[in-house]
Coordinates of C-alpha atoms and ligand atoms in Angstrom, one line a residue:
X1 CA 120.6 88.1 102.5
X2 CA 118.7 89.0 99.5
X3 CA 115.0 86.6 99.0
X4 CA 113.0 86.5 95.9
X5 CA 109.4 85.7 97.0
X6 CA 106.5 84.6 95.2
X7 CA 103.0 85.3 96.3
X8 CA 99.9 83.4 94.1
X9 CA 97.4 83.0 97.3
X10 CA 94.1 84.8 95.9
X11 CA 94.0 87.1 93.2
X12 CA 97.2 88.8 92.9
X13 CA 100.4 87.2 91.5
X14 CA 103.3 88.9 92.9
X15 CA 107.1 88.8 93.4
X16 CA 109.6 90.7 95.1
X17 CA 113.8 90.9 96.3
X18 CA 113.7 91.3 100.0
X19 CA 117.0 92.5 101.4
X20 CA 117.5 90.9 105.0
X21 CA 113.7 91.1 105.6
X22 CA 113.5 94.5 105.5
X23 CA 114.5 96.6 102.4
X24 CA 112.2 96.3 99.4
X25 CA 114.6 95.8 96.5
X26 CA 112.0 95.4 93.9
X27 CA 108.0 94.6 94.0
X28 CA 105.6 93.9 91.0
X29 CA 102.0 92.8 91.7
X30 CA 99.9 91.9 88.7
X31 CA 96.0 92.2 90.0
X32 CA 93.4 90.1 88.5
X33 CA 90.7 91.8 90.2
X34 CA 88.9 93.7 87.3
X35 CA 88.3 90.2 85.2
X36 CA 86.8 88.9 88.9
X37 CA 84.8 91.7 89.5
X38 CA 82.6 90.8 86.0
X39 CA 81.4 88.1 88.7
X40 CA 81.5 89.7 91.6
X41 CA 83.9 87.9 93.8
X42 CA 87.0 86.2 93.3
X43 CA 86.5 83.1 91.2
X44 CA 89.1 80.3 91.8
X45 CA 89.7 78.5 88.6
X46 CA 90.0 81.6 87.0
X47 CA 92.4 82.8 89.7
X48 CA 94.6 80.0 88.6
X49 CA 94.3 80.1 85.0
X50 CA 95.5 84.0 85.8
X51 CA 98.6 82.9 87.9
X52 CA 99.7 80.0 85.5
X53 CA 99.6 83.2 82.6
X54 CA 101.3 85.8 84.8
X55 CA 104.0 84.1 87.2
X56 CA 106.9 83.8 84.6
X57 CA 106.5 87.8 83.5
X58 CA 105.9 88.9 87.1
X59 CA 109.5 87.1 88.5
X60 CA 111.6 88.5 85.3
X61 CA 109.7 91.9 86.1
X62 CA 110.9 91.7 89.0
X63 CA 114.5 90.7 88.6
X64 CA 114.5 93.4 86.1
X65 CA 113.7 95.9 88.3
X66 CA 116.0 95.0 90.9
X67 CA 118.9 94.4 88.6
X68 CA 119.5 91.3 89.3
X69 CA 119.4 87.5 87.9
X70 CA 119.3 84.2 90.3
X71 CA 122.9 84.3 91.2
X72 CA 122.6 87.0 92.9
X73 CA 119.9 86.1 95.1
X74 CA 120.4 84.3 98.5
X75 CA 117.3 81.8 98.8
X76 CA 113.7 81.8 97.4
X77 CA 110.6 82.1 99.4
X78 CA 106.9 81.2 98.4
X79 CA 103.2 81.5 100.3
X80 CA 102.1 77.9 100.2
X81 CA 99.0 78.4 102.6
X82 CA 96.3 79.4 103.2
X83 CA 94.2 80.3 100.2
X84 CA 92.8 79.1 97.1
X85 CA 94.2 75.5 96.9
X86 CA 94.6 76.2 92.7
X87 CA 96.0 79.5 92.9
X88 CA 98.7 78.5 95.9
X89 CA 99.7 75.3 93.6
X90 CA 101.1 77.5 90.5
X91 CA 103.2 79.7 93.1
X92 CA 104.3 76.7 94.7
X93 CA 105.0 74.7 91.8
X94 CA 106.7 77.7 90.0
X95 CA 108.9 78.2 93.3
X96 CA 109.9 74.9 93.5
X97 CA 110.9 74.6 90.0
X98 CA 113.5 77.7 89.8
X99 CA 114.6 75.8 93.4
X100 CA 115.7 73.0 91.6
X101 CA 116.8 74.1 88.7
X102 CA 119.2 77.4 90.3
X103 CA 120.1 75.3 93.6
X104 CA 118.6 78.1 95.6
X105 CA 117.3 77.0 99.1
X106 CA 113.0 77.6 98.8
X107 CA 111.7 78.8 102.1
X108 CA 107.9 78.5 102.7
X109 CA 105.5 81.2 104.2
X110 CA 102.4 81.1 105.8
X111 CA 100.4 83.9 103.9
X112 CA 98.9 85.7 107.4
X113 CA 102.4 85.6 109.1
X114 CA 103.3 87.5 105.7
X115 CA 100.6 90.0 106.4
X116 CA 101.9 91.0 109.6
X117 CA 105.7 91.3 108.2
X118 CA 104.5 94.0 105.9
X119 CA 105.5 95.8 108.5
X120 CA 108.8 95.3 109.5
X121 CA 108.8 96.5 105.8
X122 CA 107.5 99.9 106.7
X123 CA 108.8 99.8 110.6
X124 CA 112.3 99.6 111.1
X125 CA 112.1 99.7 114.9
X126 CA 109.5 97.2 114.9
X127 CA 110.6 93.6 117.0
X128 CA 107.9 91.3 118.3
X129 CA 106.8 90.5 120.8
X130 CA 103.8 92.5 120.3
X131 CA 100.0 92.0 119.4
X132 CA 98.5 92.0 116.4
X133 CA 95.2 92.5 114.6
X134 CA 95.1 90.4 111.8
X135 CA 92.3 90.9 109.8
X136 CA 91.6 90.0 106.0
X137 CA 88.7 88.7 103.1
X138 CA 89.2 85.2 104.6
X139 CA 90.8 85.9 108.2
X140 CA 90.0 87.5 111.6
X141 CA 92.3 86.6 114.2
X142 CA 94.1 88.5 117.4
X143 CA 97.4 87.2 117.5
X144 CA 100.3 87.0 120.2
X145 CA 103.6 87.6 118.1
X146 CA 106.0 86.6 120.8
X147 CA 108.4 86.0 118.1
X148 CA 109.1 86.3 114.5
X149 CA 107.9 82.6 114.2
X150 CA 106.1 82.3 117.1
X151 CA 102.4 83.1 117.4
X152 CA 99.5 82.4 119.4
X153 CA 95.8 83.3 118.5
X154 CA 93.8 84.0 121.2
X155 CA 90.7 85.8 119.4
X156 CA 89.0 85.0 116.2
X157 CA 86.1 85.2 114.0
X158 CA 83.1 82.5 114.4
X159 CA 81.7 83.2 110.9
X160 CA 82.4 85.3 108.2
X161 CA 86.0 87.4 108.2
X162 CA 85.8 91.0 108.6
X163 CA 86.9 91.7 105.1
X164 CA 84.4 89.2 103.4
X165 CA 81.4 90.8 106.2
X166 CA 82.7 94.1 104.1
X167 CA 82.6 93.0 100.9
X168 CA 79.4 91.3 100.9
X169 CA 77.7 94.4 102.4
X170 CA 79.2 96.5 100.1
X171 CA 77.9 94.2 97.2
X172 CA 74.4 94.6 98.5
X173 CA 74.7 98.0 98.1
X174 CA 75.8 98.0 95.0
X175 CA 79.5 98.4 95.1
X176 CA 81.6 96.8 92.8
X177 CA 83.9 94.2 94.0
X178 CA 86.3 93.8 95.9
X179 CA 84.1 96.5 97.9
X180 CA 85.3 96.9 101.4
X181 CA 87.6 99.9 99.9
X182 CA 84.3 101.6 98.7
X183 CA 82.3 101.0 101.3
X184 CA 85.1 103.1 103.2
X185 CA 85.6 105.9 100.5
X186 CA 81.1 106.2 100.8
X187 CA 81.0 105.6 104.9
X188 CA 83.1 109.3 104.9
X189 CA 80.4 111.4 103.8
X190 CA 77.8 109.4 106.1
X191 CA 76.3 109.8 109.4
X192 CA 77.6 106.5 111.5
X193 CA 74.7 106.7 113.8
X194 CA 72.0 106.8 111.0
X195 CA 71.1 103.3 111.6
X196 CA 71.2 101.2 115.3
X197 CA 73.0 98.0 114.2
X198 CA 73.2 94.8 116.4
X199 CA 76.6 94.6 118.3
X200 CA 78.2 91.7 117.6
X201 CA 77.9 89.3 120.7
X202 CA 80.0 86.3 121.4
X203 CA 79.6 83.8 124.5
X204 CA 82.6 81.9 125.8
X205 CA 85.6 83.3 124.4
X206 CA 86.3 86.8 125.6
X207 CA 88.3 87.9 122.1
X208 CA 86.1 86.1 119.8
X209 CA 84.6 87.8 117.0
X210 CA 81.1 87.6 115.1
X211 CA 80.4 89.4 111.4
X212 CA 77.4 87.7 110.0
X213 CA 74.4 89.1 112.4
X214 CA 75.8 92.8 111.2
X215 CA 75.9 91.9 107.4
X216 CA 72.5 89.7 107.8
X217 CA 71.1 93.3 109.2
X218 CA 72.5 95.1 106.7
X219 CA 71.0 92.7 104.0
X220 CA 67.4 92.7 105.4
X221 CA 67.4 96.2 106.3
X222 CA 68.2 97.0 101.8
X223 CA 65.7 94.4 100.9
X224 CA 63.1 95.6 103.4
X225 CA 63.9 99.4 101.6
X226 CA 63.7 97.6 98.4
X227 CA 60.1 96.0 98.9
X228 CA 58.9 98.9 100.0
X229 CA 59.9 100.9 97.0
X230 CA 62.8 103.2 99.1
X231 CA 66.0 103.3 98.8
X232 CA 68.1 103.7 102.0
X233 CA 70.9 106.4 101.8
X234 CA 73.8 104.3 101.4
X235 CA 76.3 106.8 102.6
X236 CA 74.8 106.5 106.1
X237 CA 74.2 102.8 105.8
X238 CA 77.8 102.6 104.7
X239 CA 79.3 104.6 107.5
X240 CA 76.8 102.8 110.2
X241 CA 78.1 99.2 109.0
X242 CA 81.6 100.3 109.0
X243 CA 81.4 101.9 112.3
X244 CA 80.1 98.2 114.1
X245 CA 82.6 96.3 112.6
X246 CA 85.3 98.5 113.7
X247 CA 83.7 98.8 117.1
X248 CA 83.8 94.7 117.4
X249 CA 87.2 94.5 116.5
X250 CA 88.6 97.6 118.3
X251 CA 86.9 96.9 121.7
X252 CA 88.2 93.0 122.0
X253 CA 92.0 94.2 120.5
X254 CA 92.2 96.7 123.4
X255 CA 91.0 94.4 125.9
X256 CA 93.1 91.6 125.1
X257 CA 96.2 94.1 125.1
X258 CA 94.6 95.4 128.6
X259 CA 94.6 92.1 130.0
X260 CA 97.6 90.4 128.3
X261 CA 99.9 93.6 128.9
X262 CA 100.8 94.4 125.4
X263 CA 101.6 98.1 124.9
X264 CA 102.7 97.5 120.8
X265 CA 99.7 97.3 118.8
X266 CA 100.0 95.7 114.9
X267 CA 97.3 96.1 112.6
X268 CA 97.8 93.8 109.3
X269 CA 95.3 92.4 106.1
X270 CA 93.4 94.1 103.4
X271 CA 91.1 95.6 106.1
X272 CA 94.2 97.4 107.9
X273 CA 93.9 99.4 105.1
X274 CA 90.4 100.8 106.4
X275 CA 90.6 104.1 107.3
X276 CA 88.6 104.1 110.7
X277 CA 90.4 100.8 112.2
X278 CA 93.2 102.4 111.7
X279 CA 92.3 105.7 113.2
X280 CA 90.5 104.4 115.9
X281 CA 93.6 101.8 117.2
X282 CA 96.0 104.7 116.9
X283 CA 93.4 107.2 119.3
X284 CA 93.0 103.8 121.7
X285 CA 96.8 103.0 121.8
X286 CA 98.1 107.1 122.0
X287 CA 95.2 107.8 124.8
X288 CA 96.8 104.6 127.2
X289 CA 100.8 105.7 125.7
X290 CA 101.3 102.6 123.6
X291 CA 102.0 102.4 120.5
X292 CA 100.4 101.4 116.7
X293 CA 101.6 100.4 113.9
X294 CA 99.8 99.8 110.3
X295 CA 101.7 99.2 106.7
X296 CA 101.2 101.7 104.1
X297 CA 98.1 101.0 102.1
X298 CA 100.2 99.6 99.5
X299 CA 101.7 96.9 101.6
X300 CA 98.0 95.9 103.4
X301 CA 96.8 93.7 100.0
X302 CA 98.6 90.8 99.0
X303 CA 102.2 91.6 97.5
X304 CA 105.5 89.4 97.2
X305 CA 107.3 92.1 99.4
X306 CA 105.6 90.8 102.6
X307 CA 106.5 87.3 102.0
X308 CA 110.2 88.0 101.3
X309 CA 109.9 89.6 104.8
X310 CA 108.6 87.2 106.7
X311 CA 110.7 84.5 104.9
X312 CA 114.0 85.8 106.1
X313 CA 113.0 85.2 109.7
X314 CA 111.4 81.9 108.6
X315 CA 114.9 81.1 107.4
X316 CA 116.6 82.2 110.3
X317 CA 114.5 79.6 112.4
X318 CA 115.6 77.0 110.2
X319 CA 111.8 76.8 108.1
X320 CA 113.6 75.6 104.2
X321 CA 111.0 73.2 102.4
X322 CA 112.2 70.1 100.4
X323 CA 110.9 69.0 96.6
X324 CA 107.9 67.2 98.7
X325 CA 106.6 70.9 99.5
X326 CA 102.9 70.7 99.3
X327 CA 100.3 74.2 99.0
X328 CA 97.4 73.7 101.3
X329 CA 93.8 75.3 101.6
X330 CA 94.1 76.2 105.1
X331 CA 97.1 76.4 107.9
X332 CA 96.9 77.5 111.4
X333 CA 99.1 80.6 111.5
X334 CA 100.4 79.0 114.9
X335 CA 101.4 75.8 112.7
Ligands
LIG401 O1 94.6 90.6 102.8 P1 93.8 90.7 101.6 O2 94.3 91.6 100.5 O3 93.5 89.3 101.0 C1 93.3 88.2 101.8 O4 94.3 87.6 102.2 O5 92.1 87.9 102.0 O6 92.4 91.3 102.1 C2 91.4 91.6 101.2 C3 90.2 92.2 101.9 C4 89.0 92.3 101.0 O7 87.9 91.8 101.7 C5 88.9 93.8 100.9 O8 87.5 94.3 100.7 C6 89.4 94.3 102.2 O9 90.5 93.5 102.4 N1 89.7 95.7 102.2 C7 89.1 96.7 103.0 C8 89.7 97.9 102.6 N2 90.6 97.7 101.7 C9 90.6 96.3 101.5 N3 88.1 96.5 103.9 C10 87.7 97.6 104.5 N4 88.2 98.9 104.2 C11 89.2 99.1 103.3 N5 89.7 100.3 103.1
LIG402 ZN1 96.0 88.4 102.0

């Protein structure tokens, strides 16, 4: 069954042909990211302005590349939540136009369930159940994948996500946006016990996580530097910072697997593209004899491949929207 997905959640317009939800027939992503970093984050109506520009050249791109013109295609698939209401609307809108007018049934996808099929993309062996780390600018969760379509969170972040807790660090520092990937690149020639960071605590929920204490330290200790007339070395501060964050999230991922009896371990999100969550999870899960699985770093960001993944086993459980399909800010991924 071959999908053509569209993907218009943030800041990336993409499209790709997914073969039976695993084969990458063709993926274009067209990133808005350098216009954005001029004001150092994401800005939405620009985001939207970007997609409404893009979206027709990015699907013909794609078709191009894969050969291929509607008739050949099987069923369409968009991300219609969560994410910037704008931005989701043009994908959605777009989506359910080529739906109408080529007769092609027009599955949705919930962008974090997308996340986590970039890797049956890169996994062939890979079946639920398992658990999985998803963790992104906007989303921290643990989830339960019992199924393709069937998840459970039972952990998640009380403030700020672990990719925005990177980014605004980063910013602080200096970095340019989106700056969790440079804050990695800088935290390898650091010392990561240079500075004594808060751990995150969380009362109540045993798998809950907390980001804004860490960046709040990280803030106060620059500004602190700053009125002082220092400068801290922000190799160290870097690899200190990332160090915590993958502490937080490593220590409640293993327990929850400890306790819940998972032995398959999924990282997915922007931030499984961060080198020492993905080392660390892959020492924890080899030292107990389970196993870990990441995408490439090309599949962690947002792409259309992921949601022509995840939208053939959407399909298969019988998930095809109607004309009254409607983007929304935010969705449970448990829906
Ligand atoms: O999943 P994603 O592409 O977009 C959302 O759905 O939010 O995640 C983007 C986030 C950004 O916060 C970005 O800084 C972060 O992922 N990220 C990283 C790394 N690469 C991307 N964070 C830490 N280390 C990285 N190497
Ligand atoms: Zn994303």
């Amino acid at each position: 069954m071959k999908i053509l997905a569209i993907e218009s959640s943030c800041d990336e317009t993409a499209a790709a042909v997914i073969e039976d939800g695993r084969k990458i027939i063709s993926s274009v992503v067209a990133t808005q990211v350098e216009e954005h970093k001029l004001y150092g984050g994401v800005v939405p109506e620009i985001a939207s302005r970007r997609h409404c520009e893009a979206i027709n050249g990015v699907i013909s791109e794609t078709l191009a590349q894969a050969e291929m013109n509607l008739d050949a295609l099987d069923a369409l698939a968009v991300t219609y939540a969560p994410g910037l209401i704008g931005a989701l609307l043009v994908g959605v809108n777009f989506a359910k136009g080529l739906s109408l007018a080529s007769g092609l049934p027009l599955i949705p996808v919930h962008h974090l369930r997308s996340h986590i099929a970039a890797n049956y993309l890169a996994h062939p062996d890979l079946k639920p159940p398992f658990l999985c780390l998803v963790v992104s600018g906007g989303h921290s969760h643990i989830v339960e994948v019992k199924d393709y379509t069937e998840m459970k969170i039972i952990g998640k972040t009380r403030d700020d996500a672990a990719g925005e807790a990177f980014d605004k660090a980063a910013r602080t520092m200096g970095m340019p946006y989106p700056g969790g990937i440079h804050l990695d690149k800088m935290a390898e020639s650091g010392d990561e016990n240079a500075f004594q960071l808060p751990q995150p605590k969380v009362s109540g929920s045993p798998y809950d996580f907390s980001f804004s204490g860490l960046k709040t330290a990280v803030i106060n200790l620059i500004h602190n530097a700053e009125q002082r007339g220092e400068t801290l070395p922000v190799a160290d501060l870097s690899a200190s910072f990332r160090k915590a964050v993958v502490d937080s999230l490593t220590k409640n991922f293993i327990k929850a697997a400890e306790n819940l009896g998972y032995k398959k371990l999924v990282l997915a999100g922007g931030v499984s593209a961060n080198s020492l969550l993905r080392k660390r999870v892959d020492e924890e899960a080899k030292k107990r004899g389970w196993s870990c699985y990441y995408p490439p770093l090309n599949l962690c960001g947002d792409n259309g491949a992921m949601v022509g993944a995840q939208a053939y086993y959407e399909y298969l459980s019988g998930n095809i929207a109607d004309m009254g399909l409607n983007a929304a800010a935010t969705m449970s991924i448990e829906k």
